[in-house]
Amino acid sequence: MAKLILIHGAWHGAWCWRDLLPLLQKQEIQFIAEDLPGSGQSTYEGEITLDAYVTSIEESLKEVDEPAILLGHSMGGMVASLVAERNSDQVKKIIYVSSVLLKDGQSWAMTRVKNVGSTLNHYVVPSQQTGFAEVDPKGLRESFYHRCSEEQIEFAHRYIRPQAKGPFETPIQLTEKNYGNIPKYYIRCLQDRALVPEFQIETSLATPCKEIFEIQSDHSPFFSASKELAQIVGQVVSDE
């Protein structure tokens, strides 16, 4: 069974997988879940760039003896795409969870116009840290966690960190030869207020996916729908 590398989204860290990982362990799925540079408990002191993110996941790939499966949540999906492009012989599949499947030459920022109705539009504010953005605490529940428990929300509040803007503004280069030949799976979160379902549907249809799943969750299925998410991930991991 291929090893799973989990890539978290913006403002988050590997801590977001807390409730999902035990469910993956029950299925005997091996995984790696690390903080991206500048996220979670990362002590990275360099510039936070998309390349820095990719390099950190490439380090995880070096720990794996056979092609791995990448799972990217939200912004993590963009990272997964670029890792797969640059290391196509080491990536078996990509699982996108409420993410954007960027095209060659696109940046995440270029797609924001399509995310009509996202509550994040009202709550993302500049950070005191130059080049970073934060989510107004009032908007965390509404944007990310409105189907989560109070304990889960309080847990997330403790670990949320400012997010570097640079990775969102960086266009990515993808080719059919590398990225295009890797099987892709997409998990739509139908109650998502951060990346609205209409945009998820559009992006998951614009790039060919081997299979598309849907769950009734907010933007954080690793908390609010961890059992359903684990079941789907297990299905994809075992799909040969």
GROMACS .gro file of C-alpha atoms in nm:
model
  240
    1MET     CA    1   0.000   0.000   0.000
    2ALA     CA    2   0.142   0.338  -0.103
    3LYS     CA    3   0.229   0.588   0.168
    4LEU     CA    4   0.013   0.899   0.200
    5ILE     CA    5   0.166   1.246   0.233
    6LEU     CA    6  -0.081   1.499   0.374
    7ILE     CA    7  -0.040   1.866   0.282
    8HIS     CA    8  -0.238   2.115   0.490
    9GLY     CA    9  -0.387   2.441   0.369
   10ALA     CA   10  -0.330   2.808   0.442
   11TRP     CA   11  -0.317   2.935   0.801
   12HIS     CA   12  -0.318   2.574   0.921
   13GLY     CA   13  -0.053   2.318   1.008
   14ALA     CA   14  -0.019   1.944   1.045
   15TRP     CA   15  -0.224   1.986   1.363
   16CYS     CA   16  -0.538   2.000   1.148
   17TRP     CA   17  -0.514   1.625   1.081
   18ARG     CA   18  -0.551   1.541   1.452
   19ASP     CA   19  -0.888   1.365   1.420
   20LEU     CA   20  -0.818   1.205   1.082
   21LEU     CA   21  -0.487   1.034   1.151
   22PRO     CA   22  -0.617   0.776   1.402
   23LEU     CA   23  -0.882   0.676   1.148
   24LEU     CA   24  -0.616   0.627   0.882
   25GLN     CA   25  -0.411   0.420   1.126
   26LYS     CA   26  -0.710   0.191   1.179
   27GLN     CA   27  -0.703   0.123   0.805
   28GLU     CA   28  -0.329   0.055   0.826
   29ILE     CA   29  -0.257   0.349   0.597
   30GLN     CA   30   0.096   0.478   0.641
   31PHE     CA   31   0.128   0.853   0.626
   32ILE     CA   32   0.352   1.155   0.666
   33ALA     CA   33   0.202   1.480   0.795
   34GLU     CA   34   0.444   1.768   0.838
   35ASP     CA   35   0.410   2.144   0.879
   36LEU     CA   36   0.482   2.353   0.571
   37PRO     CA   37   0.749   2.622   0.627
   38GLY     CA   38   0.615   2.900   0.849
   39SER     CA   39   0.309   2.697   0.950
   40GLY     CA   40   0.210   2.508   1.262
   41GLN     CA   41   0.517   2.451   1.476
   42SER     CA   42   0.763   2.515   1.193
   43THR     CA   43   1.072   2.713   1.293
   44TYR     CA   44   1.167   2.787   0.931
   45GLU     CA   45   1.332   3.131   0.912
   46GLY     CA   46   1.370   3.176   0.536
   47GLU     CA   47   1.136   3.348   0.294
   48ILE     CA   48   0.799   3.172   0.271
   49THR     CA   49   0.759   3.090  -0.098
   50LEU     CA   50   0.578   2.829  -0.302
   51ASP     CA   51   0.916   2.674  -0.383
   52ALA     CA   52   0.988   2.646  -0.010
   53TYR     CA   53   0.662   2.458   0.033
   54VAL     CA   54   0.745   2.225  -0.255
   55THR     CA   55   1.095   2.159  -0.123
   56SER     CA   56   0.956   2.063   0.218
   57ILE     CA   57   0.727   1.802   0.062
   58GLU     CA   58   1.010   1.675  -0.156
   59GLU     CA   59   1.199   1.606   0.166
   60SER     CA   60   0.907   1.388   0.274
   61LEU     CA   61   0.917   1.207  -0.061
   62LYS     CA   62   1.279   1.114   0.008
   63GLU     CA   63   1.159   0.917   0.311
   64VAL     CA   64   0.941   0.693   0.092
   65ASP     CA   65   1.073   0.389  -0.096
   66GLU     CA   66   0.798   0.381  -0.361
   67PRO     CA   67   0.572   0.636  -0.533
   68ALA     CA   68   0.353   0.810  -0.275
   69ILE     CA   69   0.000   0.948  -0.277
   70LEU     CA   70  -0.031   1.321  -0.214
   71LEU     CA   71  -0.337   1.460  -0.036
   72GLY     CA   72  -0.372   1.836  -0.052
   73HIS     CA   73  -0.635   2.034   0.134
   74SER     CA   74  -0.723   2.378  -0.003
   75MET     CA   75  -0.392   2.560  -0.070
   76GLY     CA   76  -0.217   2.228  -0.010
   77GLY     CA   77  -0.363   2.106  -0.338
   78MET     CA   78  -0.165   2.370  -0.526
   79VAL     CA   79   0.149   2.248  -0.353
   80ALA     CA   80   0.063   1.887  -0.439
   81SER     CA   81   0.023   1.975  -0.807
   82LEU     CA   82   0.365   2.135  -0.828
   83VAL     CA   83   0.534   1.858  -0.629
   84ALA     CA   84   0.380   1.606  -0.869
   85GLU     CA   85   0.497   1.804  -1.173
   86ARG     CA   86   0.855   1.812  -1.050
   87ASN     CA   87   0.861   1.457  -0.913
   88SER     CA   88   0.619   1.268  -1.136
   89ASP     CA   89   0.807   0.940  -1.103
   90GLN     CA   90   0.764   0.955  -0.725
   91VAL     CA   91   0.392   1.041  -0.713
   92LYS     CA   92   0.131   0.771  -0.767
   93LYS     CA   93  -0.189   0.974  -0.722
   94ILE     CA   94  -0.313   1.311  -0.601
   95ILE     CA   95  -0.618   1.360  -0.378
   96TYR     CA   96  -0.759   1.712  -0.369
   97VAL     CA   97  -0.985   1.813  -0.080
   98SER     CA   98  -1.178   2.136  -0.144
   99SER     CA   99  -0.895   2.275  -0.351
  100VAL     CA  100  -0.826   2.445  -0.684
  101LEU     CA  101  -0.678   2.248  -0.972
  102LEU     CA  102  -0.469   2.522  -1.125
  103LYS     CA  103  -0.381   2.527  -1.493
  104ASP     CA  104  -0.034   2.587  -1.631
  105GLY     CA  105   0.061   2.952  -1.578
  106GLN     CA  106  -0.209   3.020  -1.320
  107SER     CA  107  -0.166   3.139  -0.964
  108TRP     CA  108  -0.419   3.080  -0.688
  109ALA     CA  109  -0.479   3.456  -0.672
  110MET     CA  110  -0.584   3.457  -1.037
  111THR     CA  111  -0.876   3.224  -0.959
  112ARG     CA  112  -1.024   3.424  -0.669
  113VAL     CA  113  -1.270   3.598  -0.899
  114LYS     CA  114  -1.442   3.262  -0.949
  115ASN     CA  115  -1.485   3.198  -0.576
  116VAL     CA  116  -1.798   3.412  -0.563
  117GLY     CA  117  -1.966   3.427  -0.222
  118SER     CA  118  -1.670   3.308  -0.018
  119THR     CA  119  -1.696   3.440   0.337
  120LEU     CA  120  -1.317   3.473   0.341
  121ASN     CA  121  -1.360   3.780   0.123
  122HIS     CA  122  -1.494   3.958   0.432
  123TYR     CA  123  -1.251   3.827   0.691
  124VAL     CA  124  -0.900   3.812   0.543
  125VAL     CA  125  -0.704   4.110   0.676
  126PRO     CA  126  -0.340   4.224   0.655
  127SER     CA  127  -0.112   4.095   0.926
  128GLN     CA  128   0.129   4.307   1.127
  129GLN     CA  129   0.390   4.085   0.965
  130THR     CA  130   0.472   4.233   0.623
  131GLY     CA  131   0.365   4.012   0.334
  132PHE     CA  132   0.129   3.804   0.546
  133ALA     CA  133  -0.248   3.788   0.595
  134GLU     CA  134  -0.470   3.677   0.881
  135VAL     CA  135  -0.829   3.567   0.916
  136ASP     CA  136  -1.028   3.786   1.154
  137PRO     CA  137  -1.108   3.562   1.454
  138LYS     CA  138  -1.476   3.646   1.404
  139GLY     CA  139  -1.460   3.479   1.064
  140LEU     CA  140  -1.281   3.157   1.154
  141ARG     CA  141  -1.597   2.975   1.256
  142GLU     CA  142  -1.803   3.103   0.964
  143SER     CA  143  -1.538   3.042   0.700
  144PHE     CA  144  -1.366   2.723   0.815
  145TYR     CA  145  -1.544   2.551   1.101
  146HIS     CA  146  -1.919   2.613   1.106
  147ARG     CA  147  -1.996   2.239   1.124
  148CYS     CA  148  -1.723   2.163   1.378
  149SER     CA  149  -1.758   2.111   1.752
  150GLU     CA  150  -1.673   2.384   2.001
  151GLU     CA  151  -1.372   2.183   2.116
  152GLN     CA  152  -1.243   2.153   1.760
  153ILE     CA  153  -1.288   2.525   1.699
  154GLU     CA  154  -1.108   2.617   2.021
  155PHE     CA  155  -0.828   2.377   1.928
  156ALA     CA  156  -0.788   2.538   1.586
  157HIS     CA  157  -0.792   2.890   1.731
  158ARG     CA  158  -0.486   2.803   1.939
  159TYR     CA  159  -0.275   2.704   1.640
  160ILE     CA  160  -0.384   2.923   1.347
  161ARG     CA  161  -0.092   3.133   1.220
  162PRO     CA  162  -0.061   3.424   0.974
  163GLN     CA  163  -0.029   3.312   0.614
  164ALA     CA  164   0.232   3.433   0.366
  165LYS     CA  165   0.078   3.587   0.055
  166GLY     CA  166   0.361   3.499  -0.182
  167PRO     CA  167   0.264   3.137  -0.253
  168PHE     CA  168  -0.084   3.248  -0.358
  169GLU     CA  169   0.055   3.500  -0.604
  170THR     CA  170   0.304   3.266  -0.772
  171PRO     CA  171   0.203   3.116  -1.109
  172ILE     CA  172   0.278   2.746  -1.139
  173GLN     CA  173   0.417   2.556  -1.435
  174LEU     CA  174   0.252   2.225  -1.519
  175THR     CA  175   0.293   1.989  -1.814
  176GLU     CA  176   0.079   1.712  -1.957
  177LYS     CA  177   0.384   1.485  -1.966
  178ASN     CA  178   0.439   1.502  -1.590
  179TYR     CA  179   0.145   1.640  -1.392
  180GLY     CA  180  -0.107   1.550  -1.659
  181ASN     CA  181  -0.034   1.178  -1.643
  182ILE     CA  182  -0.090   1.139  -1.268
  183PRO     CA  183  -0.436   1.012  -1.160
  184LYS     CA  184  -0.633   1.275  -0.971
  185TYR     CA  185  -0.920   1.240  -0.724
  186TYR     CA  186  -1.131   1.525  -0.591
  187ILE     CA  187  -1.336   1.548  -0.271
  188ARG     CA  188  -1.597   1.824  -0.282
  189CYS     CA  189  -1.713   1.974   0.047
  190LEU     CA  190  -2.072   2.074  -0.019
  191GLN     CA  191  -2.124   2.301   0.284
  192ASP     CA  192  -1.797   2.489   0.235
  193ARG     CA  193  -1.812   2.866   0.283
  194ALA     CA  194  -1.443   2.936   0.216
  195LEU     CA  195  -1.411   2.763  -0.122
  196VAL     CA  196  -1.770   2.762  -0.239
  197PRO     CA  197  -1.916   2.438  -0.381
  198GLU     CA  198  -1.991   2.596  -0.718
  199PHE     CA  199  -1.623   2.674  -0.766
  200GLN     CA  200  -1.522   2.329  -0.643
  201ILE     CA  201  -1.750   2.174  -0.903
  202GLU     CA  202  -1.609   2.394  -1.179
  203THR     CA  203  -1.244   2.329  -1.096
  204SER     CA  204  -1.292   1.954  -1.051
  205LEU     CA  205  -1.457   1.928  -1.393
  206ALA     CA  206  -1.208   2.152  -1.575
  207THR     CA  207  -0.920   1.913  -1.504
  208PRO     CA  208  -0.986   1.542  -1.567
  209CYS     CA  209  -1.023   1.348  -1.242
  210LYS     CA  210  -1.041   0.971  -1.216
  211GLU     CA  211  -1.311   0.999  -0.952
  212ILE     CA  212  -1.500   1.276  -0.772
  213PHE     CA  213  -1.651   1.238  -0.426
  214GLU     CA  214  -1.887   1.461  -0.229
  215ILE     CA  215  -1.931   1.499   0.144
  216GLN     CA  216  -2.159   1.724   0.348
  217SER     CA  217  -1.891   1.917   0.530
  218ASP     CA  218  -1.758   2.266   0.580
  219HIS     CA  219  -1.407   2.363   0.470
  220SER     CA  220  -1.261   2.142   0.744
  221PRO     CA  221  -1.374   1.782   0.683
  222PHE     CA  222  -1.072   1.658   0.879
  223PHE     CA  223  -1.271   1.780   1.182
  224SER     CA  224  -1.639   1.793   1.089
  225ALA     CA  225  -1.652   1.480   0.869
  226SER     CA  226  -1.337   1.290   0.964
  227LYS     CA  227  -1.499   0.946   0.935
  228GLU     CA  228  -1.636   1.015   0.588
  229LEU     CA  229  -1.306   1.166   0.477
  230ALA     CA  230  -1.109   0.871   0.612
  231GLN     CA  231  -1.338   0.628   0.432
  232ILE     CA  232  -1.290   0.803   0.098
  233VAL     CA  233  -0.915   0.832   0.145
  234GLY     CA  234  -0.898   0.462   0.226
  235GLN     CA  235  -1.092   0.384  -0.090
  236VAL     CA  236  -0.859   0.592  -0.306
  237VAL     CA  237  -0.544   0.453  -0.145
  238SER     CA  238  -0.658   0.096  -0.214
  239ASP     CA  239  -0.780   0.172  -0.567
  240GLU     CA  240  -0.537   0.015  -0.810
   0.00000   0.00000   0.00000
